[in-house]
Amino acid sequence: MRVTIADVAREAGVSKTTVSRVVNTKGEVGGPTAARVRAVIAQLGYVPSSGAVGLARGSSRTIGMLVPSLTWPWIGEVLQGVVDTVEAAGYGLLLFTCNRGAESVDRFTSQVSARAFDGLLVVEPDNTLDTIAAMHRKGLPVVLIDDRGQHPDFPSVVTTNYEGGASAARHLRATGRTRPLVVTGPTHFPCVRDRLRGFHEILPGHQVAVGDFTELSGRLAVEKLLADGAEFDSVFAHNDVSASGALRALRAAGRTVPGDIAVVGFDDIAMAQHTDPPLTTVRQPVHRMGETAARMLLAHLGGARAPEEPVVLATELVVRQSAP
């Protein structure tokens, strides 16, 4: 059975308030009494709740992080960048997902109300931005990772989606590809529209298939065009997962990559190096996005003024065998 603060107070012959003051180093308890309480704490093996200590001290030294799901292809790299940074600063990380929809959001909101963490990092789950913005207006420090072009009224770390799309188009044009198929992500995401605009600026004569960032959407888009007899010499998919679906469909149809059709993805997740052939893609610096957002939040908690404009990290074209 866990030792409680009441157990310590009873054994030491003091009030629970006195024990709390000793634990939280308030300096309001006389030397002999404080020494007796510490001796009892050691004797009983009492471990104070970090949340309770944080509330008493005005800081939990814990960062919260809200993400849609741990199954997102690049979420692990972002999370590792966050963990590396907050742990180096002596903070803990409290992770929340929205796997259970509204129930998950309600549970997360209760933790905000309980002041379980000092600030929040967010990879926005769908339809939560208004809720998060309201929390920020009430005083919760927040940094958004990958704002998808929505530019909220609190700090964010973003990447150059427009330039990323343009770099993919420039590379395909330079290698003689003039009839591309673009497999987008969900078009209600501003980042998707930015990638499409950047690509269109360089290669306007393209066909578009609206996808949803899944392997299936990339595969079905290519299968449909092939079945329709459409002519295309390249595919630009808005993430690496849908690009892998395109590769699979082309291989099943007997088309060679890159001989017949070149393929370019977006993100440069780990799997991009291991597709057949390895995938040319637009790299998002997702590990650095996590690091940068965590540093921004920690600096703000330390008293620094939060940046008013998004912090922009550059994308980079990585050329491999699918579109050399």
One Martini backbone bead per residue (centre of mass of N, CA, C, O) as a GRO file, in nm:
protein
  324
    1MET     BB    1   0.097   0.035   0.021
    2ARG     BB    2   0.074   0.361  -0.005
    3VAL     BB    3   0.233   0.629   0.110
    4THR     BB    4   0.119   0.904   0.290
    5ILE     BB    5   0.095   1.215   0.424
    6ALA     BB    6  -0.066   1.113   0.672
    7ASP     BB    7   0.144   0.910   0.771
    8VAL     BB    8   0.367   1.113   0.825
    9ALA     BB    9   0.215   1.299   1.021
   10ARG     BB   10   0.153   1.086   1.237
   11GLU     BB   11   0.449   0.991   1.296
   12ALA     BB   12   0.555   1.303   1.349
   13GLY     BB   13   0.331   1.489   1.487
   14VAL     BB   14   0.185   1.641   1.245
   15SER     BB   15   0.077   1.810   0.992
   16LYS     BB   16   0.014   1.811   0.658
   17THR     BB   17   0.114   2.098   0.612
   18THR     BB   18   0.398   2.056   0.723
   19VAL     BB   19   0.485   1.840   0.527
   20SER     BB   20   0.444   2.009   0.271
   21ARG     BB   21   0.653   2.229   0.347
   22VAL     BB   22   0.895   2.042   0.350
   23VAL     BB   23   0.875   1.922   0.064
   24ASN     BB   24   0.858   2.240  -0.061
   25THR     BB   25   1.064   2.429   0.076
   26LYS     BB   26   0.938   2.690   0.243
   27GLY     BB   27   1.081   2.777   0.532
   28GLU     BB   28   0.841   2.746   0.784
   29VAL     BB   29   1.010   2.523   0.934
   30GLY     BB   30   1.161   2.410   1.183
   31GLY     BB   31   1.441   2.233   1.214
   32PRO     BB   32   1.354   1.988   1.398
   33THR     BB   33   1.088   1.930   1.249
   34ALA     BB   34   1.203   1.889   0.967
   35ALA     BB   35   1.391   1.656   1.045
   36ARG     BB   36   1.168   1.463   1.141
   37VAL     BB   37   1.012   1.448   0.876
   38ARG     BB   38   1.247   1.341   0.702
   39ALA     BB   39   1.289   1.082   0.863
   40VAL     BB   40   1.007   0.964   0.807
   41ILE     BB   41   1.022   0.962   0.503
   42ALA     BB   42   1.261   0.764   0.495
   43GLN     BB   43   1.135   0.534   0.665
   44LEU     BB   44   0.860   0.503   0.478
   45GLY     BB   45   0.898   0.590   0.168
   46TYR     BB   46   0.805   0.867   0.076
   47VAL     BB   47   0.634   0.978  -0.231
   48PRO     BB   48   0.567   1.252  -0.380
   49SER     BB   49   0.366   1.412  -0.576
   50SER     BB   50   0.439   1.584  -0.857
   51GLY     BB   51   0.178   1.745  -0.877
   52ALA     BB   52   0.176   1.859  -0.589
   53VAL     BB   53   0.448   1.996  -0.600
   54GLY     BB   54   0.384   2.177  -0.842
   55LEU     BB   55   0.151   2.335  -0.716
   56ALA     BB   56   0.316   2.450  -0.474
   57ARG     BB   57   0.548   2.580  -0.675
   58GLY     BB   58   0.407   2.656  -0.970
   59SER     BB   59   0.548   2.383  -1.088
   60SER     BB   60   0.591   2.067  -1.272
   61ARG     BB   61   0.811   2.012  -1.488
   62THR     BB   62   0.592   1.976  -1.729
   63ILE     BB   63   0.510   1.859  -2.051
   64GLY     BB   64   0.271   1.880  -2.289
   65MET     BB   65   0.131   1.644  -2.545
   66LEU     BB   66  -0.059   1.674  -2.851
   67VAL     BB   67  -0.196   1.406  -3.052
   68PRO     BB   68  -0.363   1.214  -3.265
   69SER     BB   69  -0.134   0.980  -3.322
   70LEU     BB   70   0.115   0.722  -3.325
   71THR     BB   71   0.064   0.637  -3.644
   72TRP     BB   72   0.196   0.853  -3.759
   73PRO     BB   73   0.469   0.851  -3.958
   74TRP     BB   74   0.627   1.126  -3.805
   75ILE     BB   75   0.579   1.135  -3.490
   76GLY     BB   76   0.833   0.999  -3.369
   77GLU     BB   77   1.039   1.219  -3.452
   78VAL     BB   78   0.911   1.451  -3.306
   79LEU     BB   79   0.912   1.323  -3.023
   80GLN     BB   80   1.219   1.291  -3.003
   81GLY     BB   81   1.285   1.592  -3.014
   82VAL     BB   82   1.132   1.662  -2.758
   83VAL     BB   83   1.263   1.470  -2.552
   84ASP     BB   84   1.555   1.563  -2.581
   85THR     BB   85   1.491   1.856  -2.476
   86VAL     BB   86   1.329   1.826  -2.205
   87GLU     BB   87   1.528   1.637  -2.057
   88ALA     BB   88   1.776   1.829  -2.069
   89ALA     BB   89   1.592   2.043  -1.884
   90GLY     BB   90   1.432   1.866  -1.655
   91TYR     BB   91   1.181   1.748  -1.798
   92GLY     BB   92   0.872   1.627  -1.852
   93LEU     BB   93   0.634   1.403  -2.030
   94LEU     BB   94   0.291   1.446  -2.141
   95LEU     BB   95   0.091   1.221  -2.325
   96PHE     BB   96  -0.156   1.286  -2.585
   97THR     BB   97  -0.437   1.143  -2.742
   98CYS     BB   98  -0.715   1.101  -3.009
   99ASN     BB   99  -0.833   0.801  -3.041
  100ARG     BB  100  -1.131   0.876  -2.874
  101GLY     BB  101  -1.190   1.159  -2.927
  102ALA     BB  102  -1.389   1.322  -2.716
  103GLU     BB  103  -1.284   1.164  -2.475
  104SER     BB  104  -0.990   1.257  -2.502
  105VAL     BB  105  -1.042   1.560  -2.481
  106ASP     BB  106  -1.168   1.556  -2.198
  107ARG     BB  107  -0.922   1.440  -2.053
  108PHE     BB  108  -0.728   1.661  -2.131
  109THR     BB  109  -0.885   1.903  -2.010
  110SER     BB  110  -0.861   1.802  -1.715
  111GLN     BB  111  -0.547   1.839  -1.705
  112VAL     BB  112  -0.548   2.139  -1.745
  113SER     BB  113  -0.720   2.209  -1.493
  114ALA     BB  114  -0.496   2.054  -1.300
  115ARG     BB  115  -0.208   2.141  -1.373
  116ALA     BB  116  -0.010   1.899  -1.498
  117PHE     BB  117   0.116   2.137  -1.676
  118ASP     BB  118   0.296   2.420  -1.813
  119GLY     BB  119   0.285   2.321  -2.119
  120LEU     BB  120   0.212   2.306  -2.487
  121LEU     BB  121   0.225   2.060  -2.736
  122VAL     BB  122   0.115   2.053  -3.094
  123VAL     BB  123  -0.049   1.808  -3.294
  124GLU     BB  124  -0.325   1.855  -3.462
  125PRO     BB  125  -0.619   1.755  -3.411
  126ASP     BB  126  -0.906   1.736  -3.530
  127ASN     BB  127  -1.105   1.994  -3.418
  128THR     BB  128  -0.898   2.159  -3.181
  129LEU     BB  129  -0.804   2.458  -3.221
  130ASP     BB  130  -1.015   2.619  -3.061
  131THR     BB  131  -0.958   2.489  -2.786
  132ILE     BB  132  -0.657   2.566  -2.771
  133ALA     BB  133  -0.692   2.872  -2.803
  134ALA     BB  134  -0.859   2.908  -2.544
  135MET     BB  135  -0.637   2.811  -2.351
  136HIS     BB  136  -0.435   3.029  -2.426
  137ARG     BB  137  -0.615   3.276  -2.342
  138LYS     BB  138  -0.609   3.155  -2.031
  139GLY     BB  139  -0.263   3.090  -2.011
  140LEU     BB  140  -0.160   2.865  -2.197
  141PRO     BB  141   0.122   2.750  -2.313
  142VAL     BB  142   0.175   2.737  -2.677
  143VAL     BB  143   0.290   2.499  -2.935
  144LEU     BB  144   0.284   2.451  -3.279
  145ILE     BB  145   0.309   2.165  -3.492
  146ASP     BB  146   0.223   2.203  -3.783
  147ASP     BB  147  -0.017   2.431  -3.897
  148ARG     BB  148  -0.124   2.389  -4.199
  149GLY     BB  149  -0.167   2.711  -4.257
  150GLN     BB  150  -0.344   2.856  -4.006
  151HIS     BB  151  -0.229   3.067  -3.815
  152PRO     BB  152  -0.235   3.114  -3.518
  153ASP     BB  153  -0.236   3.304  -3.196
  154PHE     BB  154   0.024   3.118  -3.171
  155PRO     BB  155   0.292   2.949  -3.162
  156SER     BB  156   0.502   2.814  -3.439
  157VAL     BB  157   0.604   2.528  -3.646
  158VAL     BB  158   0.724   2.529  -3.981
  159THR     BB  159   0.708   2.461  -4.329
  160THR     BB  160   0.793   2.462  -4.685
  161ASN     BB  161   0.544   2.370  -4.880
  162TYR     BB  162   0.561   2.534  -5.136
  163GLU     BB  163   0.863   2.476  -5.194
  164GLY     BB  164   0.837   2.171  -5.196
  165GLY     BB  165   0.657   2.153  -5.447
  166ALA     BB  166   0.850   2.309  -5.636
  167SER     BB  167   1.097   2.116  -5.614
  168ALA     BB  168   0.960   1.873  -5.741
  169ALA     BB  169   0.897   2.007  -6.015
  170ARG     BB  170   1.183   2.091  -6.097
  171HIS     BB  171   1.297   1.805  -6.105
  172LEU     BB  172   1.110   1.683  -6.315
  173ARG     BB  173   1.168   1.888  -6.538
  174ALA     BB  174   1.484   1.836  -6.548
  175THR     BB  175   1.410   1.515  -6.628
  176GLY     BB  176   1.161   1.540  -6.853
  177ARG     BB  177   0.895   1.587  -6.694
  178THR     BB  178   0.544   1.683  -6.818
  179ARG     BB  179   0.318   1.445  -6.699
  180PRO     BB  180   0.179   1.474  -6.413
  181LEU     BB  181   0.082   1.326  -6.104
  182VAL     BB  182  -0.124   1.439  -5.831
  183VAL     BB  183  -0.124   1.329  -5.490
  184THR     BB  184  -0.308   1.428  -5.246
  185GLY     BB  185  -0.430   1.549  -4.979
  186PRO     BB  186  -0.636   1.693  -4.787
  187THR     BB  187  -0.783   2.001  -4.899
  188HIS     BB  188  -0.836   2.133  -4.602
  189PHE     BB  189  -0.536   2.159  -4.602
  190PRO     BB  190  -0.318   2.414  -4.645
  191CYS     BB  191  -0.057   2.248  -4.703
  192VAL     BB  192  -0.171   2.112  -4.956
  193ARG     BB  193  -0.224   2.370  -5.119
  194ASP     BB  194   0.071   2.461  -5.114
  195ARG     BB  195   0.196   2.221  -5.266
  196LEU     BB  196   0.022   2.259  -5.521
  197ARG     BB  197   0.103   2.550  -5.591
  198GLY     BB  198   0.407   2.503  -5.620
  199PHE     BB  199   0.383   2.296  -5.847
  200HIS     BB  200   0.208   2.463  -6.051
  201GLU     BB  201   0.414   2.692  -6.103
  202ILE     BB  202   0.604   2.484  -6.272
  203LEU     BB  203   0.364   2.245  -6.340
  204PRO     BB  204   0.058   2.299  -6.479
  205GLY     BB  205   0.032   2.013  -6.652
  206HIS     BB  206  -0.168   1.850  -6.439
  207GLN     BB  207  -0.285   1.588  -6.253
  208VAL     BB  208  -0.556   1.522  -6.011
  209ALA     BB  209  -0.561   1.341  -5.693
  210VAL     BB  210  -0.754   1.289  -5.421
  211GLY     BB  211  -0.637   1.225  -5.102
  212ASP     BB  212  -0.532   1.075  -4.750
  213PHE     BB  213  -0.226   0.963  -4.695
  214THR     BB  214  -0.256   0.680  -4.811
  215GLU     BB  215  -0.174   0.398  -4.973
  216LEU     BB  216  -0.445   0.357  -5.118
  217SER     BB  217  -0.466   0.634  -5.263
  218GLY     BB  218  -0.215   0.595  -5.441
  219ARG     BB  219  -0.301   0.335  -5.579
  220LEU     BB  220  -0.581   0.421  -5.697
  221ALA     BB  221  -0.488   0.659  -5.870
  222VAL     BB  222  -0.310   0.492  -6.064
  223GLU     BB  223  -0.513   0.275  -6.150
  224LYS     BB  224  -0.715   0.469  -6.284
  225LEU     BB  225  -0.534   0.596  -6.501
  226LEU     BB  226  -0.458   0.333  -6.636
  227ALA     BB  227  -0.751   0.242  -6.703
  228ASP     BB  228  -0.806   0.522  -6.872
  229GLY     BB  229  -0.535   0.584  -7.046
  230ALA     BB  230  -0.354   0.777  -6.920
  231GLU     BB  231  -0.101   1.022  -6.949
  232PHE     BB  232   0.204   0.957  -6.756
  233ASP     BB  233   0.552   1.029  -6.614
  234SER     BB  234   0.452   1.106  -6.314
  235VAL     BB  235   0.472   1.129  -5.943
  236PHE     BB  236   0.315   1.340  -5.688
  237ALA     BB  237   0.321   1.285  -5.351
  238HIS     BB  238   0.216   1.421  -5.029
  239ASN     BB  239   0.339   1.140  -4.936
  240ASP     BB  240   0.512   0.846  -4.876
  241VAL     BB  241   0.276   0.652  -4.848
  242SER     BB  242   0.134   0.717  -5.121
  243ALA     BB  243   0.387   0.661  -5.290
  244SER     BB  244   0.397   0.356  -5.226
  245GLY     BB  245   0.128   0.298  -5.369
  246ALA     BB  246   0.223   0.382  -5.649
  247LEU     BB  247   0.449   0.177  -5.676
  248ARG     BB  248   0.270  -0.073  -5.654
  249ALA     BB  249   0.089  -0.019  -5.903
  250LEU     BB  250   0.314  -0.005  -6.115
  251ARG     BB  251   0.429  -0.287  -6.070
  252ALA     BB  252   0.159  -0.444  -6.127
  253ALA     BB  253   0.152  -0.306  -6.433
  254GLY     BB  254   0.464  -0.310  -6.549
  255ARG     BB  255   0.598  -0.055  -6.451
  256THR     BB  256   0.873   0.145  -6.451
  257VAL     BB  257   1.107   0.260  -6.189
  258PRO     BB  258   1.185   0.538  -6.378
  259GLY     BB  259   1.150   0.470  -6.678
  260ASP     BB  260   0.840   0.537  -6.710
  261ILE     BB  261   0.798   0.633  -6.396
  262ALA     BB  262   0.814   0.881  -6.173
  263VAL     BB  263   0.875   0.925  -5.807
  264VAL     BB  264   0.738   1.152  -5.554
  265GLY     BB  265   0.754   1.265  -5.231
  266PHE     BB  266   0.673   1.335  -4.871
  267ASP     BB  267   0.909   1.384  -4.569
  268ASP     BB  268   1.119   1.147  -4.511
  269ILE     BB  269   1.078   0.879  -4.403
  270ALA     BB  270   1.219   0.581  -4.332
  271MET     BB  271   1.083   0.417  -4.575
  272ALA     BB  272   1.207   0.575  -4.826
  273GLN     BB  273   1.479   0.392  -4.830
  274HIS     BB  274   1.290   0.095  -4.868
  275THR     BB  275   1.185   0.109  -5.123
  276ASP     BB  276   1.076  -0.002  -5.468
  277PRO     BB  277   1.244   0.216  -5.506
  278PRO     BB  278   1.396   0.449  -5.371
  279LEU     BB  279   1.279   0.763  -5.250
  280THR     BB  280   1.197   1.047  -5.376
  281THR     BB  281   1.198   1.350  -5.163
  282VAL     BB  282   1.052   1.573  -4.931
  283ARG     BB  283   1.203   1.709  -4.663
  284GLN     BB  284   1.111   1.704  -4.330
  285PRO     BB  285   1.230   1.842  -4.018
  286VAL     BB  286   1.092   1.675  -3.768
  287HIS     BB  287   1.294   1.666  -3.538
  288ARG     BB  288   1.344   1.978  -3.540
  289MET     BB  289   1.057   2.057  -3.479
  290GLY     BB  290   1.053   1.941  -3.194
  291GLU     BB  291   1.293   2.096  -3.080
  292THR     BB  292   1.202   2.386  -3.142
  293ALA     BB  293   0.934   2.383  -2.987
  294ALA     BB  294   1.054   2.311  -2.711
  295ARG     BB  295   1.241   2.557  -2.685
  296MET     BB  296   1.022   2.772  -2.702
  297LEU     BB  297   0.861   2.684  -2.453
  298LEU     BB  298   1.089   2.695  -2.242
  299ALA     BB  299   1.158   2.992  -2.284
  300HIS     BB  300   0.880   3.099  -2.204
  301LEU     BB  301   0.882   2.976  -1.915
  302GLY     BB  302   1.156   3.156  -1.859
  303GLY     BB  303   1.046   3.460  -1.992
  304ALA     BB  304   1.025   3.462  -2.282
  305ARG     BB  305   0.926   3.584  -2.573
  306ALA     BB  306   0.706   3.503  -2.795
  307PRO     BB  307   0.669   3.452  -3.110
  308GLU     BB  308   0.459   3.602  -3.360
  309GLU     BB  309   0.589   3.423  -3.569
  310PRO     BB  310   0.655   3.174  -3.750
  311VAL     BB  311   0.870   2.907  -3.752
  312VAL     BB  312   1.086   2.839  -4.030
  313LEU     BB  313   1.147   2.537  -4.202
  314ALA     BB  314   1.327   2.375  -4.435
  315THR     BB  315   1.306   2.210  -4.711
  316GLU     BB  316   1.424   1.898  -4.892
  317LEU     BB  317   1.559   1.749  -5.157
  318VAL     BB  318   1.566   1.387  -5.210
  319VAL     BB  319   1.766   1.185  -5.409
  320ARG     BB  320   1.661   0.892  -5.575
  321GLN     BB  321   1.566   0.615  -5.777
  322SER     BB  322   1.261   0.712  -5.851
  323ALA     BB  323   1.407   1.020  -5.926
  324PRO     BB  324   1.713   1.098  -6.065
   0.00000   0.00000   0.00000
